[in-house]
Coordinates of C-alpha atoms and ligand atoms in Angstrom, one line a residue:
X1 CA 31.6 0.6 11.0
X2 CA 30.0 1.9 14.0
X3 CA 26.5 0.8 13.7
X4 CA 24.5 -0.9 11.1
X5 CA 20.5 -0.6 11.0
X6 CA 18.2 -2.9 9.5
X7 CA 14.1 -2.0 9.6
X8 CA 13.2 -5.7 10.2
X9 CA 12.3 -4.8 14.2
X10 CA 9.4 -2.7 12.8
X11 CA 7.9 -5.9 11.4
X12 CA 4.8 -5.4 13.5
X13 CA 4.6 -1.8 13.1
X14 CA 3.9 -1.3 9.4
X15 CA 3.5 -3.2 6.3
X16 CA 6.8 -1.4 4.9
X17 CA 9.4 -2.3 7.6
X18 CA 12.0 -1.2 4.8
X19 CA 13.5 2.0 3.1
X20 CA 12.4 2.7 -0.3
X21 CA 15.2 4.2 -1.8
X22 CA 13.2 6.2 -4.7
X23 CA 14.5 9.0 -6.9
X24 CA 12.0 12.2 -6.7
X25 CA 11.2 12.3 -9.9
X26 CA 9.4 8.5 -10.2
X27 CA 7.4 9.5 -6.7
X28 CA 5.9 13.0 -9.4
X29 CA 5.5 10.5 -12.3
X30 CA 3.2 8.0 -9.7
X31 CA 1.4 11.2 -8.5
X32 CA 0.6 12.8 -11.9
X33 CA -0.9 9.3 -13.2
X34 CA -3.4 9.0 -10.1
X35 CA -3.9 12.9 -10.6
X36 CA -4.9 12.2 -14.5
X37 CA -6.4 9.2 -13.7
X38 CA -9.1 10.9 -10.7
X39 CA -12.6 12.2 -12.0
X40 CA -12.5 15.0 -9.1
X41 CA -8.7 16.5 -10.5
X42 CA -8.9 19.3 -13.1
X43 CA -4.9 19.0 -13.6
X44 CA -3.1 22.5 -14.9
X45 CA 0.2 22.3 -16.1
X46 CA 2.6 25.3 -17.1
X47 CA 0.1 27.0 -15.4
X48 CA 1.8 30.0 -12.5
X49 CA 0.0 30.4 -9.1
X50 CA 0.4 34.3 -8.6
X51 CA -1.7 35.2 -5.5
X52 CA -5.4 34.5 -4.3
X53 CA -7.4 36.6 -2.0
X54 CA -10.0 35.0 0.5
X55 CA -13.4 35.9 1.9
X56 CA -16.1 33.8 4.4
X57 CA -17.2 31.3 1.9
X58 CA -14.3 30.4 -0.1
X59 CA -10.7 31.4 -1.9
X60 CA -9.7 32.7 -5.3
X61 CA -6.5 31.9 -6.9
X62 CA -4.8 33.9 -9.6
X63 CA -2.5 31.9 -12.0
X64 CA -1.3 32.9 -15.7
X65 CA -2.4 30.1 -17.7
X66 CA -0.1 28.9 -20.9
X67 CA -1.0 31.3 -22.9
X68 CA -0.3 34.2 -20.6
X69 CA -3.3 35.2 -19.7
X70 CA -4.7 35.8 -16.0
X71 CA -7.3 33.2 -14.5
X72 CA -9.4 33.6 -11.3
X73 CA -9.8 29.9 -9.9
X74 CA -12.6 29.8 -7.3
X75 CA -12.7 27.4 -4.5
X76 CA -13.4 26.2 -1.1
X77 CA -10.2 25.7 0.4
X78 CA -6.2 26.5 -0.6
X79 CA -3.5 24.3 0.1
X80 CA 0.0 26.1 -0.1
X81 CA 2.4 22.7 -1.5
X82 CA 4.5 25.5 -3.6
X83 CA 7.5 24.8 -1.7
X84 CA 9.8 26.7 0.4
X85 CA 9.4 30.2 -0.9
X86 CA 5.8 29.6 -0.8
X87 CA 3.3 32.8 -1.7
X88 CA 0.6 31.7 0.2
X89 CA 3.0 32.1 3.2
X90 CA 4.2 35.2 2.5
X91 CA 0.8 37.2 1.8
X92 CA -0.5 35.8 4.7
X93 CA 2.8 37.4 6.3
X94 CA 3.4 34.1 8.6
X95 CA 6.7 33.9 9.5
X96 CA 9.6 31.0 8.5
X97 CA 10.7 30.9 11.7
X98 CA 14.6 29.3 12.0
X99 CA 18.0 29.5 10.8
X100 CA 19.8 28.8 7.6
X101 CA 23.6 26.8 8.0
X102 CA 26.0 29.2 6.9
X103 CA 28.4 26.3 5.6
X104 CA 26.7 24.8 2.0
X105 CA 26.7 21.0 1.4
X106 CA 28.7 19.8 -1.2
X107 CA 27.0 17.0 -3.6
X108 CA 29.0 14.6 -5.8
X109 CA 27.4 12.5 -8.1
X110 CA 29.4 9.4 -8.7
X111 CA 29.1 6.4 -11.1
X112 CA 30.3 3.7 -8.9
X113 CA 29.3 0.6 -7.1
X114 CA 30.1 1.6 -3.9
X115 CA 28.8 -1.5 -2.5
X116 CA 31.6 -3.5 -3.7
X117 CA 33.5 -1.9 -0.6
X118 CA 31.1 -3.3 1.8
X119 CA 28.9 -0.4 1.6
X120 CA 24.8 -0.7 1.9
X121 CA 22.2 1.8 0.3
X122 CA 22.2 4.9 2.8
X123 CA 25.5 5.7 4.8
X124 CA 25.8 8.4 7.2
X125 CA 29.7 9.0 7.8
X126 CA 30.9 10.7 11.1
X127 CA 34.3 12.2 10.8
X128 CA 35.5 15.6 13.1
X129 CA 36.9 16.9 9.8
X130 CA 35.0 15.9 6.9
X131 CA 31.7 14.4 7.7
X132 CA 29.8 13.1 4.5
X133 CA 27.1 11.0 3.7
X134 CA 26.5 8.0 0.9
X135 CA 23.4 7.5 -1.0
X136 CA 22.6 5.0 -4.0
X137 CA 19.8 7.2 -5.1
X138 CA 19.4 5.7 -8.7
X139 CA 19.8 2.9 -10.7
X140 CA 20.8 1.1 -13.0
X141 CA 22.9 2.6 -14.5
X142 CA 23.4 2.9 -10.3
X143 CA 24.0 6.4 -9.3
X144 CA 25.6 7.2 -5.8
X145 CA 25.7 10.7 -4.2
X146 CA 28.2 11.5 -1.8
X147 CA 27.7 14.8 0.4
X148 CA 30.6 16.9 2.3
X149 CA 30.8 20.0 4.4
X150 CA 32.1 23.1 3.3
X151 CA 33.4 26.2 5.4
X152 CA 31.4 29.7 4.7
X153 CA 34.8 31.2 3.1
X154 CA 34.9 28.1 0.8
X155 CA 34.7 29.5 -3.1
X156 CA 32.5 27.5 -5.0
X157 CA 34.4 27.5 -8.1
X158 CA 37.5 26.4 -6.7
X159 CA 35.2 23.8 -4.5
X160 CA 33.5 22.2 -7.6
X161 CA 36.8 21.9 -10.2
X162 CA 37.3 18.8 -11.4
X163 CA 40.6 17.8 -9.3
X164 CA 39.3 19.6 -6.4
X165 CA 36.0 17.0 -6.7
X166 CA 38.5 13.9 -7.1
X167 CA 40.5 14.6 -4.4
X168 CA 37.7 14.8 -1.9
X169 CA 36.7 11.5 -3.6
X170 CA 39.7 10.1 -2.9
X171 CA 40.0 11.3 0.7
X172 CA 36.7 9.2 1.1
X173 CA 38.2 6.1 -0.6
X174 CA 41.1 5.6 -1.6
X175 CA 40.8 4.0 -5.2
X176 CA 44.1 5.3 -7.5
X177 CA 41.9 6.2 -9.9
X178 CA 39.7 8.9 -10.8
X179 CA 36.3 8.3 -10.0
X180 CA 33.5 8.7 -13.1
X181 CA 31.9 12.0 -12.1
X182 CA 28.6 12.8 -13.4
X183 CA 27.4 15.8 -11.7
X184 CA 28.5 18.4 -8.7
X185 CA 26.5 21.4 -6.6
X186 CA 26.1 23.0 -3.5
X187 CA 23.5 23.5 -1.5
X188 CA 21.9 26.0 1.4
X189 CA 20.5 24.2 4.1
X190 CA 17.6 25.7 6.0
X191 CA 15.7 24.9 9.5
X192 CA 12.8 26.8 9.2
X193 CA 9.2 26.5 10.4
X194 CA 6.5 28.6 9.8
X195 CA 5.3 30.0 12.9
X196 CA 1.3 29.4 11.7
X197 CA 0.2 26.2 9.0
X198 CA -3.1 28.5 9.0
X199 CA -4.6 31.8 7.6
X200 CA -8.5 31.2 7.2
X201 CA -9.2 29.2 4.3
X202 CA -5.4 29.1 3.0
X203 CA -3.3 26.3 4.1
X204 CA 0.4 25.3 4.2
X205 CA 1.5 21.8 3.8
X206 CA 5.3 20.2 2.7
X207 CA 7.8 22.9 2.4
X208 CA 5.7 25.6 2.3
X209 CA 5.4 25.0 6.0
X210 CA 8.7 23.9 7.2
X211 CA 12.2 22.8 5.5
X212 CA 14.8 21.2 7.3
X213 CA 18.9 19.5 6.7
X214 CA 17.9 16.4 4.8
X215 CA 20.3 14.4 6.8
X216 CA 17.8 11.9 7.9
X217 CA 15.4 12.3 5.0
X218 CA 13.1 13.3 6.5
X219 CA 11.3 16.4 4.4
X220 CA 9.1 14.8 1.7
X221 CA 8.0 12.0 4.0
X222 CA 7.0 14.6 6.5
X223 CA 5.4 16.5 3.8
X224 CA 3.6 13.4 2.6
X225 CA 2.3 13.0 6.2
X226 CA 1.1 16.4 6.2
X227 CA -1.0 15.7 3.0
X228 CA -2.3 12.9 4.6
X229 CA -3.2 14.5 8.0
X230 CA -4.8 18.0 5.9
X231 CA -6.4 15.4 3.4
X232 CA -8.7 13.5 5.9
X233 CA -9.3 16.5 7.8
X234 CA -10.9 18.4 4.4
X235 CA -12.6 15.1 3.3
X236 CA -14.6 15.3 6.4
X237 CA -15.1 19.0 6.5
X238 CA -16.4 19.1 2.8
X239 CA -18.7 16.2 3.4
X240 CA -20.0 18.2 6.8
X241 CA -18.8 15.7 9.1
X242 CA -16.4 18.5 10.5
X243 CA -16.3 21.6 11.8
X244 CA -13.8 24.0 10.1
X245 CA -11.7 23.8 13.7
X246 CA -10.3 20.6 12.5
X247 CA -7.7 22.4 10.6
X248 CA -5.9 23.7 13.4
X249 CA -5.6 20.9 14.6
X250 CA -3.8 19.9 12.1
X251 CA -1.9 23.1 12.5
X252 CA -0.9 21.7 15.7
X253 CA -0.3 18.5 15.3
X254 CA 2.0 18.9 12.2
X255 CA 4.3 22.2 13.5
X256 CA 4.8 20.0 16.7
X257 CA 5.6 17.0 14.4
X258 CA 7.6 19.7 11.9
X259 CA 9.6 21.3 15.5
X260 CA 9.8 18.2 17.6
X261 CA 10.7 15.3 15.4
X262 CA 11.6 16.4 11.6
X263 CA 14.0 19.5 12.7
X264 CA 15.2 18.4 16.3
X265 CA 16.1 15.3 14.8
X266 CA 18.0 16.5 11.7
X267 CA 19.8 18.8 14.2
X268 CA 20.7 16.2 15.9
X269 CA 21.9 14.2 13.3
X270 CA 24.3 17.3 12.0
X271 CA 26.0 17.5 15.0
X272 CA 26.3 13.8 15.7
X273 CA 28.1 13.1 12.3
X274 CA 30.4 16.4 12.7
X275 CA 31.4 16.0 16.5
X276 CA 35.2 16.9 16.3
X277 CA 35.8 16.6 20.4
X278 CA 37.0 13.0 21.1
X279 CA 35.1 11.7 24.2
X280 CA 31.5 13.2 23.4
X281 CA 32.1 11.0 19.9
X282 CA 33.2 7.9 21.8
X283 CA 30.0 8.5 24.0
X284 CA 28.2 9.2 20.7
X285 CA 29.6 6.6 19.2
X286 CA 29.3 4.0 22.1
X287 CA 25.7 4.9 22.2
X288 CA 24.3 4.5 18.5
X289 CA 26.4 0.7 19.3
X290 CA 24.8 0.0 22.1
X291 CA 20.9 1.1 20.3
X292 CA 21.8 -1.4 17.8
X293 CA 22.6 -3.8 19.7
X294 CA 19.7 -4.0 22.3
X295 CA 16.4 -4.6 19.5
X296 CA 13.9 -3.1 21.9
X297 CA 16.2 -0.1 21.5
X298 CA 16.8 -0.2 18.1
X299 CA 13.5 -0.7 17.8
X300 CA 12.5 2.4 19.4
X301 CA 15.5 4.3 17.2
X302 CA 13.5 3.5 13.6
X303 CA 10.1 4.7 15.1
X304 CA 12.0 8.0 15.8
X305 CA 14.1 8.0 12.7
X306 CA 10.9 6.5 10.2
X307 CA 8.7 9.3 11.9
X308 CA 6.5 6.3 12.6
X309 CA 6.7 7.8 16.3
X310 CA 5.9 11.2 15.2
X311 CA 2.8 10.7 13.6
X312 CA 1.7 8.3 17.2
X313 CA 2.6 11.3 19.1
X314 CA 0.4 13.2 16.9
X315 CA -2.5 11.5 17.2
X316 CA -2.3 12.0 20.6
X317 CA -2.3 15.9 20.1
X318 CA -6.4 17.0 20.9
Ligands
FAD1 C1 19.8 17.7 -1.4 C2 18.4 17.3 -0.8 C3 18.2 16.0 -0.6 C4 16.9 15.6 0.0 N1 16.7 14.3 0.2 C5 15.5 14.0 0.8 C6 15.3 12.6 1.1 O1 16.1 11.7 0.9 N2 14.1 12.3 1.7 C7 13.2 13.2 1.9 O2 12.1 12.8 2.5 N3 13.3 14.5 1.6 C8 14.5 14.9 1.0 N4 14.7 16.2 0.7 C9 13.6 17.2 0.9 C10 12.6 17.1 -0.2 O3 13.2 17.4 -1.4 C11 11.5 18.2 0.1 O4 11.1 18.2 1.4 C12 10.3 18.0 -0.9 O5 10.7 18.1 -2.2 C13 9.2 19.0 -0.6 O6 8.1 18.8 -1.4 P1 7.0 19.9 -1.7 O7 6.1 19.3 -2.7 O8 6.5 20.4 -0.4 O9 7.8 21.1 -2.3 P2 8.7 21.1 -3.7 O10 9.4 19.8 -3.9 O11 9.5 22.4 -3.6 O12 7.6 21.3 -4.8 C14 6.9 22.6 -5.0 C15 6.4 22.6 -6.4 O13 5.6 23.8 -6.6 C16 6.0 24.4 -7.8 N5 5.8 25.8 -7.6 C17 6.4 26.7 -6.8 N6 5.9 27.9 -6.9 C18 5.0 27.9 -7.9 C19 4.1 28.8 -8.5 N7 4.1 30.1 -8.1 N8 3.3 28.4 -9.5 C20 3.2 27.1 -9.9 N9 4.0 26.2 -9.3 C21 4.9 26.5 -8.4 C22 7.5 24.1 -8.0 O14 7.9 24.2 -9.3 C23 7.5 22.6 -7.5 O15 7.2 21.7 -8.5 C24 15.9 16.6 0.2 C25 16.2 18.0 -0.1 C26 17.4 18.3 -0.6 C27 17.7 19.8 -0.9

């Protein structure tokens, strides 16, 4: 074990100096009851956002309803939270500015208590050949998932077969027996950021506004920040305690959050866990020791990697 973080040093910078480990779909279930349970929410589901137009007072969005048919929904203000092939984005023609990894990620899920081998909840393994990382991502019964590289030439039938899965498995820990696989995929991994968060009354927030490696997890907090950041902003413009410029600041302060921390980081956190050349990883290596170590400097390390420091820098952003 290199280093070992624990999120007790940010006692006395929020109430939630932990990780919540939380499956996606339980943070949708929590949303959809406050979203039923708010006077203010007219909730629409099976319901297909196909395009909207815009004009000085307010937006109009087309969806196909359940039925099939075509609905004009009027409003004030559109907020883009469609994801990474967003439409809002692309009929206002803003650019996803970035690259895509041409190597997939590899994702096993495993039935296992991993923790039995002195494992904790999140585990971010550097190797130079076969970096991977571990996650208990749900539980009981406890699900683990473990991630590896791939190469570009890498077939993905011939990646995914059963033995091919098991002996990566056992590469990672040796057991002698086969592992209880549940589930295997690959997947792309983008950096992209969209070059504007902003046309008129059309907004972009979560993924429709920037995507990243989620080594780090770092994309739906910064998405939730975002929501929280465009939420307050529209609150107060709505009520007419704002002028309509607030919203790019919030253009700015999220892209610099979105460039800065979220995708600079998970960069960063690529190439620290696949560094094959020997002294950069014992510098590397030596480093993340020595942050651990020192808590004024760990301390600093789970402001940067909790984004805690990336929404103080923001605030700071006029
Ligand atoms: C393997 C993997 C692991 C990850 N792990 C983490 C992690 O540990 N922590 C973390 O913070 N982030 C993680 N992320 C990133 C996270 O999943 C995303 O950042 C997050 O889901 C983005 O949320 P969103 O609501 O912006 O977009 P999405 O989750 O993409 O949601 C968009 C929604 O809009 C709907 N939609 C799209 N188009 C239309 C349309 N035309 N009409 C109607 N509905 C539409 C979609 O069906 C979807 O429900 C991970 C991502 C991957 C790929």
């Amino acid at each position: 074990m290199i280093a070992e973080f624990d999120h007790a040093p940010l006692r006395n910078d929020t109430r939630f100096p932990y990780v919540l480990q939380c499956e996606r779909i339980k943070i949708v279930e929590e949303a959809l009851a406050l979203a039923k349970a708010h006077p203010d929410i007219e909730l629409r589901l099976a319901t297909t956002f196909t395009g909207f137009t815009q004009g000085a007072d307010g937006v109009t969005a087309q969806v196909t309803n359940p039925a099939g048919e075509t609905e004009s929904l009027p409003g004030r203000y559109l907020v883009s939270a469609e994801g990474a092939r967003s439409i809002v984005r692309k009929e206002l023609g803003i650019e996803f500015e970035g690259f895509t990894y041409p190597d997939r990620t590899l994702n096993i899920e495993v039935a296992y208590d991993f923790r039995r081998h002195g494992y904790t909840e999140r585990n971010y393994i550097s190797d130079p050949e076969e970096w991977s990382n571990l996650f208990h991502w749900k539980g009981p019964p406890d699900r683990w998932r473990v991630h590896f590289p791939t190469t570009p030439e890498d077939d993905e039938a011939a990646l995914t077969r059963p033995d091919a899965l098991q002996a990566r498995l056992q590469r990672f820990l040796p057991t002698g027996k086969d592992f209880d696989i549940v589930g295997s995929n690959l997947y792309v991994v983008h950096q992209r950021v969209a070059t504007k968060f902003r046309g008129g009354r059309a907004i972009l927030a979560g993924d429709s506004a920037h995507v990243n490696s989620p080594i780090g997890a770092m994309g739906m907090n910064s998405g939730v920040h975002d929501a929280f950041n465009l939420a307050e902003k529209l609150i107060k413009i709505l009520r007419g305690e704002a002028a309509e410029d607030v919203l790019d600041r919030y253009e700015r302060q999220r892209r610099h959050v979105a460039l800065q921390h979220t995708q600079a980081q998970t960069i960063r956190n690529k190439r620290l866990l696949a560094e094959k050349d020997p002294a950069v990883r014992k510098k590397n290596h030596d480093e993340l020791r020595r942050t651990a170590e020192d808590p004024a400097l760990a301390r600093a390390f789970l402001l940067r990697s909790s984004l805690i420091e990336s929404l103080r820098e923001a605030e700071r952003i006029p």
